[in-house]
Short mmCIF file of C-alpha atoms in Angstrom, two decimals:
data_model
loop_
_atom_site.label_atom_id
_atom_site.label_comp_id
_atom_site.label_asym_id
_atom_site.label_seq_id
_atom_site.Cartn_x
_atom_site.Cartn_y
_atom_site.Cartn_z
CA MET A 181 -11.21 -24.75 -22.46
CA PRO A 182 -11.14 -21.23 -20.90
CA ARG A 183 -8.91 -20.70 -17.92
CA ASN A 184 -10.63 -20.60 -14.53
CA PRO A 185 -10.77 -16.87 -13.69
CA TRP A 186 -10.35 -17.67 -9.98
CA PHE A 187 -6.82 -18.07 -8.64
CA GLU A 188 -5.67 -19.66 -5.40
CA THR A 189 -2.59 -17.61 -4.51
CA VAL A 190 -1.26 -14.08 -4.86
CA ALA A 191 1.67 -15.60 -6.74
CA GLU A 192 -0.76 -16.85 -9.39
CA ALA A 193 -2.35 -13.39 -9.59
CA ARG A 194 1.11 -12.01 -10.28
CA ARG A 195 1.73 -14.58 -13.04
CA ARG A 196 -1.58 -13.72 -14.70
CA ALA A 197 -0.89 -10.00 -14.41
CA LYS A 198 2.43 -10.53 -16.17
CA ARG A 199 0.71 -12.36 -19.03
CA LYS A 200 -1.96 -9.69 -19.42
CA LEU A 201 -0.11 -6.41 -18.98
CA PRO A 202 2.27 -4.62 -21.36
CA GLY A 203 5.84 -5.07 -20.17
CA SER A 204 6.29 -1.46 -19.09
CA VAL A 205 3.08 -1.51 -17.04
CA TYR A 206 3.95 -4.80 -15.36
CA GLY A 207 7.49 -3.56 -14.70
CA ALA A 208 6.11 -0.62 -12.74
CA LEU A 209 4.31 -3.04 -10.41
CA VAL A 210 7.20 -5.33 -9.50
CA ALA A 211 10.43 -3.35 -9.47
CA GLY A 212 12.07 -1.87 -6.40
CA SER A 213 14.68 0.86 -6.33
CA GLU A 214 18.35 0.27 -7.23
CA ARG A 215 19.35 -3.38 -6.72
CA GLY A 216 15.99 -4.41 -5.28
CA ARG A 217 17.46 -5.72 -2.03
CA THR A 218 14.74 -4.18 0.13
CA ILE A 219 11.82 -5.44 -1.92
CA ASP A 220 13.32 -8.96 -1.81
CA ASP A 221 13.90 -8.77 1.95
CA ASN A 222 10.35 -7.54 2.55
CA THR A 223 9.00 -10.88 1.33
CA ALA A 224 11.88 -13.17 2.32
CA ALA A 225 11.79 -12.05 5.95
CA PHE A 226 8.26 -13.38 6.41
CA ALA A 227 9.48 -16.83 5.37
CA GLU A 228 12.12 -16.75 8.12
CA LEU A 229 9.40 -16.62 10.74
CA GLY A 230 7.75 -19.89 11.69
CA PHE A 231 4.48 -20.78 13.41
CA ALA A 232 4.07 -22.71 16.69
CA PRO A 233 0.71 -24.44 16.13
CA ARG A 234 -1.43 -26.24 18.72
CA VAL A 235 -2.85 -29.70 18.16
CA VAL A 236 -5.94 -29.62 20.43
CA GLY A 237 -8.28 -26.91 21.67
CA HIS A 238 -9.06 -25.23 18.38
CA HIS A 239 -12.04 -22.89 18.08
CA ALA A 240 -14.84 -23.62 15.65
CA GLN A 241 -15.46 -19.92 15.08
CA ARG A 242 -12.77 -17.27 14.58
CA ASP A 243 -13.20 -13.50 14.64
CA LEU A 244 -10.94 -11.80 12.09
CA SER A 245 -12.45 -8.34 12.44
CA THR A 246 -10.88 -5.28 14.03
CA THR A 247 -10.93 -1.51 13.79
CA VAL A 248 -8.37 0.78 12.18
CA LEU A 249 -8.45 4.39 13.31
CA GLY A 250 -11.91 3.76 14.70
CA VAL A 251 -13.29 2.35 11.44
CA PRO A 252 -14.59 -1.25 11.66
CA THR A 253 -13.10 -3.67 9.15
CA ALA A 254 -13.90 -7.32 8.51
CA LEU A 255 -10.22 -8.08 8.07
CA PRO A 256 -7.03 -6.46 9.46
CA VAL A 257 -6.01 -5.58 5.91
CA VAL A 258 -6.10 -2.06 4.44
CA ILE A 259 -5.88 -1.29 0.73
CA SER A 260 -2.73 0.80 0.51
CA PRO A 261 -2.94 3.95 -1.63
CA THR A 262 -1.15 3.55 -4.96
CA GLY A 263 -1.05 6.05 -7.80
CA VAL A 264 -2.47 5.92 -11.35
CA GLN A 265 -3.95 2.40 -11.41
CA ALA A 266 -3.86 2.07 -15.18
CA VAL A 267 -3.74 -1.74 -15.02
CA ASP A 268 -7.53 -1.76 -15.40
CA PRO A 269 -9.98 0.70 -17.00
CA ASP A 270 -12.02 1.02 -13.79
CA GLY A 271 -8.87 1.48 -11.71
CA GLU A 272 -9.48 2.77 -8.20
CA VAL A 273 -13.26 2.47 -8.55
CA ALA A 274 -12.96 -1.28 -9.16
CA VAL A 275 -10.70 -1.56 -6.12
CA ALA A 276 -13.15 0.46 -4.02
CA ARG A 277 -16.05 -1.80 -5.00
CA ALA A 278 -13.98 -4.87 -4.11
CA ALA A 279 -12.99 -3.39 -0.75
CA ALA A 280 -16.62 -2.54 0.02
CA SER A 281 -17.80 -6.02 -0.94
CA ARG A 282 -15.29 -7.59 1.45
CA GLY A 283 -15.74 -5.03 4.23
CA VAL A 284 -12.21 -3.63 4.30
CA VAL A 285 -10.92 -0.06 4.40
CA MET A 286 -9.41 1.51 1.28
CA GLY A 287 -6.65 4.08 1.08
CA LEU A 288 -6.84 6.36 -1.98
CA SER A 289 -3.72 8.03 -3.35
CA SER A 290 -3.73 11.75 -4.11
CA PHE A 291 -1.97 10.56 -7.31
CA ALA A 292 -4.94 8.32 -8.19
CA SER A 293 -6.45 8.36 -11.66
CA ARG A 294 -10.05 8.65 -10.37
CA PRO A 295 -11.46 11.51 -8.27
CA VAL A 296 -11.95 11.04 -4.55
CA GLU A 297 -15.69 11.75 -4.81
CA GLU A 298 -16.21 8.90 -7.26
CA VAL A 299 -14.17 6.44 -5.22
CA ALA A 300 -15.82 7.43 -1.92
CA GLU A 301 -19.22 6.76 -3.48
CA ALA A 302 -18.10 3.17 -4.18
CA GLN A 303 -16.47 2.68 -0.76
CA PRO A 304 -17.43 5.10 2.04
CA ASP A 305 -14.80 3.62 4.39
CA LEU A 306 -12.06 5.59 2.66
CA PHE A 307 -8.76 7.01 3.90
CA PHE A 308 -7.26 9.77 1.73
CA GLN A 309 -3.50 9.85 1.19
CA LEU A 310 -1.51 13.09 0.91
CA TYR A 311 2.09 13.91 0.02
CA TRP A 312 3.86 16.98 1.33
CA SER A 313 3.63 18.65 -2.05
CA GLY A 314 2.93 22.18 -3.19
CA THR A 315 1.91 25.12 -1.04
CA ARG A 316 0.18 24.88 2.32
CA GLU A 317 -2.87 26.44 0.74
CA ALA A 318 -2.96 23.70 -1.90
CA MET A 319 -2.64 20.98 0.72
CA VAL A 320 -5.47 22.50 2.77
CA GLN A 321 -7.65 22.56 -0.35
CA ARG A 322 -6.90 18.87 -1.00
CA MET A 323 -7.71 17.93 2.60
CA ASP A 324 -10.95 19.96 2.52
CA ARG A 325 -11.99 18.23 -0.68
CA ALA A 326 -11.28 14.76 0.75
CA ARG A 327 -13.14 15.62 3.95
CA ALA A 328 -16.13 16.87 1.97
CA ALA A 329 -16.13 13.61 -0.01
CA GLY A 330 -16.38 11.67 3.25
CA ALA A 331 -12.81 10.48 3.84
CA LYS A 332 -12.58 9.15 7.39
CA ALA A 333 -8.83 9.49 7.93
CA LEU A 334 -5.76 11.06 6.37
CA ILE A 335 -2.66 9.08 5.40
CA VAL A 336 0.46 11.20 5.03
CA THR A 337 3.15 9.43 3.01
CA LEU A 338 6.73 10.38 3.84
CA ASP A 339 8.54 7.13 2.94
CA TRP A 340 9.32 8.02 -0.66
CA SER A 341 12.62 9.72 -1.42
CA PHE A 342 14.20 10.76 -4.69
CA SER A 343 15.88 7.36 -5.07
CA HIS A 344 14.42 5.98 -8.28
CA GLY A 345 17.17 4.29 -10.32
CA ARG A 346 16.64 0.59 -10.99
CA ASP A 347 19.35 -1.80 -12.10
CA TRP A 348 16.98 -3.45 -14.59
CA GLY A 349 15.74 -0.10 -15.93
CA SER A 350 12.86 2.07 -14.83
CA PRO A 351 9.59 1.61 -16.74
CA ALA A 352 8.78 4.28 -19.29
CA ILE A 353 5.74 6.34 -18.33
CA PRO A 354 4.53 8.84 -20.95
CA GLU A 355 3.58 12.40 -20.08
CA LYS A 356 0.31 12.08 -21.99
CA LEU A 357 -1.36 9.69 -24.45
CA ASP A 358 -1.46 11.32 -27.88
CA LEU A 359 -1.14 9.65 -31.28
CA ARG A 360 2.66 9.91 -31.35
CA THR A 361 2.92 8.35 -27.88
CA MET A 362 0.58 5.49 -28.79
CA LEU A 363 2.66 4.70 -31.87
CA ARG A 364 5.84 4.72 -29.78
CA PHE A 365 4.38 2.29 -27.24
CA ALA A 366 2.64 0.08 -29.80
CA PRO A 367 5.36 -2.66 -29.82
CA ASP A 368 4.93 -2.98 -26.04
CA VAL A 369 1.13 -2.87 -26.01
CA LEU A 370 0.03 -4.79 -29.13
CA PRO A 371 1.27 -8.19 -27.84
CA ARG A 372 -1.29 -7.79 -25.01
CA PRO A 373 -4.56 -7.45 -26.99
CA GLY A 374 -6.67 -8.41 -23.98
CA TRP A 375 -5.50 -5.33 -22.09
CA LEU A 376 -6.29 -3.16 -25.11
CA TRP A 377 -9.70 -4.80 -25.46
CA ARG A 378 -10.64 -4.04 -21.85
CA TYR A 379 -9.93 -0.37 -22.49
CA ALA A 380 -11.75 -0.44 -25.83
CA ARG A 381 -14.87 -1.83 -24.17
CA SER A 382 -14.70 0.87 -21.50
CA GLY A 383 -14.56 3.64 -24.10
CA ARG A 384 -11.59 5.33 -22.44
CA LEU A 385 -7.81 5.43 -22.70
CA PRO A 386 -5.49 4.95 -19.71
CA ASP A 387 -5.76 8.20 -17.75
CA LEU A 388 -2.37 9.63 -16.78
CA THR A 389 -3.74 12.73 -15.08
CA VAL A 390 -4.24 13.08 -11.32
CA PRO A 391 -7.65 14.67 -10.70
CA ASN A 392 -7.28 14.87 -6.92
CA LEU A 393 -4.53 17.47 -7.32
CA ARG A 394 -6.62 19.69 -9.55
CA ALA A 395 -6.79 23.24 -8.22
CA PRO A 396 -10.24 24.87 -8.11
CA GLY A 397 -11.06 26.12 -11.58
CA GLY A 398 -7.98 24.50 -13.09
CA GLU A 399 -7.13 21.34 -14.97
CA ALA A 400 -5.86 18.10 -13.47
CA PRO A 401 -2.07 17.90 -13.73
CA THR A 402 -0.35 14.99 -15.43
CA PHE A 403 1.40 12.42 -13.29
CA PHE A 404 4.76 13.99 -14.11
CA GLY A 405 3.41 17.45 -13.38
CA ALA A 406 2.33 16.26 -9.93
CA TYR A 407 5.65 14.44 -9.45
CA GLY A 408 7.53 17.59 -10.41
CA GLU A 409 5.59 19.63 -7.86
CA TRP A 410 6.44 17.12 -5.14
CA MET A 411 10.15 17.10 -6.06
CA GLN A 412 10.31 20.88 -5.92
CA THR A 413 8.59 21.20 -2.54
CA PRO A 414 11.02 21.57 0.39
CA PRO A 415 10.79 18.44 2.59
CA PRO A 416 8.62 18.70 5.71
CA THR A 417 9.76 19.10 9.31
CA TRP A 418 8.13 17.56 12.37
CA ASP A 419 6.43 20.93 12.90
CA ASP A 420 4.95 20.56 9.41
CA VAL A 421 3.64 17.10 10.31
CA LYS A 422 2.03 18.58 13.42
CA TRP A 423 0.51 21.36 11.29
CA LEU A 424 -0.97 18.81 8.87
CA ARG A 425 -2.42 16.83 11.74
CA GLU A 426 -4.02 19.97 13.21
CA GLU A 427 -5.38 21.10 9.84
CA TRP A 428 -6.93 17.69 9.19
CA GLY A 429 -8.41 17.50 12.66
CA GLY A 430 -9.32 13.82 12.51
CA PRO A 431 -7.69 10.37 12.50
CA PHE A 432 -4.20 10.75 11.06
CA LEU A 433 -1.82 8.00 9.92
CA LEU A 434 1.86 8.72 9.22
CA LYS A 435 3.28 6.28 6.68
CA GLY A 436 6.99 5.58 6.41
CA VAL A 437 8.39 5.00 9.90
CA THR A 438 11.27 2.55 10.30
CA ARG A 439 13.09 4.01 13.33
CA VAL A 440 12.16 4.01 17.01
CA ASP A 441 13.19 7.64 17.46
CA ASP A 442 10.99 8.66 14.52
CA ALA A 443 8.09 6.70 16.00
CA ARG A 444 8.43 8.60 19.25
CA ARG A 445 8.60 11.92 17.40
CA ALA A 446 5.45 10.92 15.55
CA VAL A 447 3.68 10.40 18.87
CA ASP A 448 4.89 13.82 20.02
CA ALA A 449 3.47 15.31 16.79
CA GLY A 450 0.06 13.93 17.73
CA VAL A 451 -0.48 11.29 15.03
CA SER A 452 -3.18 8.69 15.62
CA ALA A 453 -1.33 5.84 13.91
CA LEU A 454 1.80 5.07 11.96
CA SER A 455 2.79 2.53 9.37
CA VAL A 456 6.14 0.79 9.52
CA SER A 457 6.99 1.11 5.84
CA ASN A 458 9.85 1.40 3.34
CA HIS A 459 7.47 2.19 0.46
CA GLY A 460 7.47 -1.41 -0.71
CA GLY A 461 11.18 -1.31 -1.52
CA ASN A 462 10.86 1.86 -3.59
CA ASN A 463 12.59 4.17 -1.14
CA LEU A 464 16.23 3.74 -0.09
CA ASP A 465 17.42 0.31 -1.18
CA THR A 466 19.01 -1.93 1.50
CA THR A 467 16.61 -0.60 4.15
CA PRO A 468 15.70 -3.69 6.23
CA ALA A 469 12.40 -5.50 5.76
CA THR A 470 9.62 -3.84 7.69
CA ILE A 471 8.63 -7.03 9.52
CA ARG A 472 12.12 -7.03 11.09
CA LEU A 473 11.58 -3.47 12.33
CA LEU A 474 7.98 -3.84 13.48
CA PRO A 475 8.63 -5.33 16.96
CA SER A 476 10.87 -2.47 18.11
CA VAL A 477 8.47 0.21 16.89
CA ALA A 478 5.42 -1.56 18.33
CA GLU A 479 7.17 -2.03 21.66
CA ALA A 480 8.16 1.63 21.77
CA VAL A 481 4.83 3.28 20.89
CA GLY A 482 2.18 0.59 20.42
CA ASP A 483 0.56 1.38 23.75
CA GLN A 484 0.04 5.00 22.68
CA ILE A 485 -0.99 4.84 19.01
CA GLU A 486 -1.99 2.21 16.45
CA VAL A 487 0.91 0.60 14.57
CA LEU A 488 0.40 -0.82 11.09
CA LEU A 489 2.79 -2.62 8.77
CA ASP A 490 3.33 -2.14 5.04
CA GLY A 491 5.62 -4.22 2.84
CA GLY A 492 5.92 -7.78 1.58
CA VAL A 493 2.49 -9.15 2.58
CA ARG A 494 1.55 -11.89 0.12
CA ARG A 495 -0.30 -14.42 2.29
CA GLY A 496 -2.78 -14.56 5.11
CA GLY A 497 -0.05 -16.13 7.21
CA ASP A 498 2.00 -12.98 6.68
CA VAL A 499 -0.89 -10.96 8.12
CA ALA A 500 -0.96 -13.25 11.18
CA LYS A 501 2.78 -12.85 11.71
CA ALA A 502 2.55 -9.07 11.55
CA LEU A 503 -0.30 -9.01 14.05
CA ALA A 504 1.60 -11.35 16.36
CA LEU A 505 4.53 -8.92 16.34
CA GLY A 506 2.43 -5.93 17.27
CA ALA A 507 0.66 -4.61 14.17
CA ARG A 508 -2.97 -3.54 14.35
CA ALA A 509 -3.37 -4.30 10.66
CA VAL A 510 -1.35 -4.45 7.44
CA LEU A 511 -1.49 -2.46 4.22
CA ILE A 512 -1.26 -4.26 0.89
CA GLY A 513 -0.19 -2.77 -2.45
CA ARG A 514 1.25 -5.03 -5.14
CA ALA A 515 -0.95 -7.96 -4.10
CA TYR A 516 -4.23 -6.25 -4.94
CA LEU A 517 -2.82 -4.53 -8.03
CA TRP A 518 -1.90 -7.95 -9.44
CA GLY A 519 -5.45 -9.08 -8.70
CA LEU A 520 -6.82 -5.99 -10.43
CA ALA A 521 -4.69 -6.68 -13.49
CA ALA A 522 -5.62 -10.36 -13.52
CA ASN A 523 -9.39 -9.99 -13.25
CA GLY A 524 -10.56 -6.48 -12.40
CA GLN A 525 -12.79 -6.01 -9.37
CA THR A 526 -13.27 -9.75 -9.03
CA GLY A 527 -9.49 -10.23 -8.98
CA VAL A 528 -9.13 -7.80 -6.06
CA GLU A 529 -11.91 -9.63 -4.21
CA ASN A 530 -10.05 -12.86 -4.99
CA VAL A 531 -6.86 -11.53 -3.37
CA LEU A 532 -8.75 -10.39 -0.27
CA ASP A 533 -10.39 -13.81 0.00
CA ILE A 534 -6.97 -15.49 -0.24
CA LEU A 535 -5.66 -13.34 2.60
CA ARG A 536 -8.77 -14.00 4.68
CA GLY A 537 -8.47 -17.76 4.17
CA GLY A 538 -4.80 -17.84 5.07
CA LEU A 539 -5.30 -15.67 8.15
CA ASP A 540 -8.22 -17.79 9.32
CA SER A 541 -6.15 -20.96 8.93
CA ALA A 542 -3.33 -19.43 11.00
CA VAL A 543 -5.66 -18.28 13.78
CA LEU A 544 -7.29 -21.73 13.82
CA GLY A 545 -4.02 -23.66 13.85
CA LEU A 546 -2.56 -21.48 16.59
CA GLY A 547 -5.53 -22.24 18.83
CA HIS A 548 -7.09 -18.78 18.95
CA SER A 549 -10.61 -17.47 18.52
CA SER A 550 -9.64 -13.93 17.49
CA VAL A 551 -6.87 -12.07 15.67
CA HIS A 552 -6.46 -10.00 18.84
CA GLU A 553 -5.08 -13.06 20.66
CA LEU A 554 -2.01 -13.41 18.42
CA THR A 555 1.29 -12.84 20.25
CA PRO A 556 5.02 -13.45 19.64
CA GLU A 557 4.62 -16.79 21.44
CA ASP A 558 2.76 -18.03 18.36
CA LEU A 559 5.90 -17.61 16.26
CA VAL A 560 9.29 -19.21 15.86
CA ILE A 561 11.57 -16.16 15.70
CA PRO A 562 15.17 -16.79 14.65
CA PRO A 563 17.91 -15.28 16.80
CA GLY A 564 18.73 -11.77 15.64
CA PHE A 565 15.60 -11.46 13.50
CA PRO A 566 14.16 -8.29 15.09
CA LEU A 567 16.16 -5.17 14.28
CA THR A 568 16.11 -1.78 15.95
CA LEU A 569 16.86 1.42 14.10
CA GLY A 570 17.24 4.72 15.88
CA GLY A 571 17.83 3.56 19.42
CA GLY A 572 15.47 1.87 21.83
CA ASP A 573 15.73 -0.83 24.45
CA VAL A 574 13.42 -3.47 23.04
CA PRO A 575 13.95 -6.96 24.51
CA GLY A 576 15.25 -9.45 21.95
CA ALA A 577 15.96 -6.83 19.31
CA ARG A 578 19.41 -5.90 18.12
CA PRO A 579 20.70 -2.78 16.46
CA ALA A 580 20.89 -3.04 12.70
CA PRO A 581 24.45 -3.77 11.56
CA VAL A 582 26.35 -0.93 9.99
CA ALA A 583 26.85 -1.58 6.27
#
């Protein structure tokens, strides 16, 4: 009897993705940098928080909608930009269609495998993500192209360093797919015939180029070509962030903040929003979980700009906890990629439905009629749970211990 394509949890989506994907592809989706302490803490920290439910006075109808950077969304969940979504032949376009069908905003990586114009056609509520990479002229060209395609906000990602070593080994990513490369990867790919069959039906091979970094009149660079450009670009200053914000001229989200002092500098630079993020555990390992750092950042700047959270969200209850601690919305990455690998567009829709159901249950059980009513009083917060990096005088938070 065929397996039910629908799954009930993100954990099941992950299990199915592992069964379907070649080992190297799956490894790229799950591994964090170095020992993986941060990626583990991102998820474990949510489990340390408890709920304080009410027994009477529940609301028959709950409003889960909000806005992010002025864009209405049916759910306080944003598709986080992730690069080269080779887990499925339709990649970012399948994700865009799923996001549109569920009424949520999508972030598109500048390292994506599908062009921004094609993705924006599938989901007009699109935020374009940019790295500080290449010349200023090249970055302006990329922003102009995204704006022309209809992108409604810019996400600037600064929470990715050069820390890439993994204790269990980094997945092998080829420069390009030629005959020699396919023969080399055959032992990894052939045991997953279903993955191969999906690509065979699509009539295309996994695309390892990044079309959104193509210069006018030129060819799209490979992933490693784009990565090399980023590594060779001198890191940005706060003046550079301000310049990017002015050049974009619209809603602007800075991704990668963990410290209170950085959050305040971001406000001074004129950003519209920030995401408390450690790049899903792929930046500096042993950085604390973002949910531990969210309260101090939200307390410091949440009355001036929108604060989002990125990292470790696997359940609708996790979304509720983040909102209760001051987040406007959360960004998800691995969760929807596992859904994409498990069942394409339908799998991403499945993941979004799981998060919606869990969030709705939390809002119901806590006695609220809207996600905007969630507060810290809805949670059981262990002593010492909130951490403050980079100063601040947030009540209940403590400085992070020195390692």
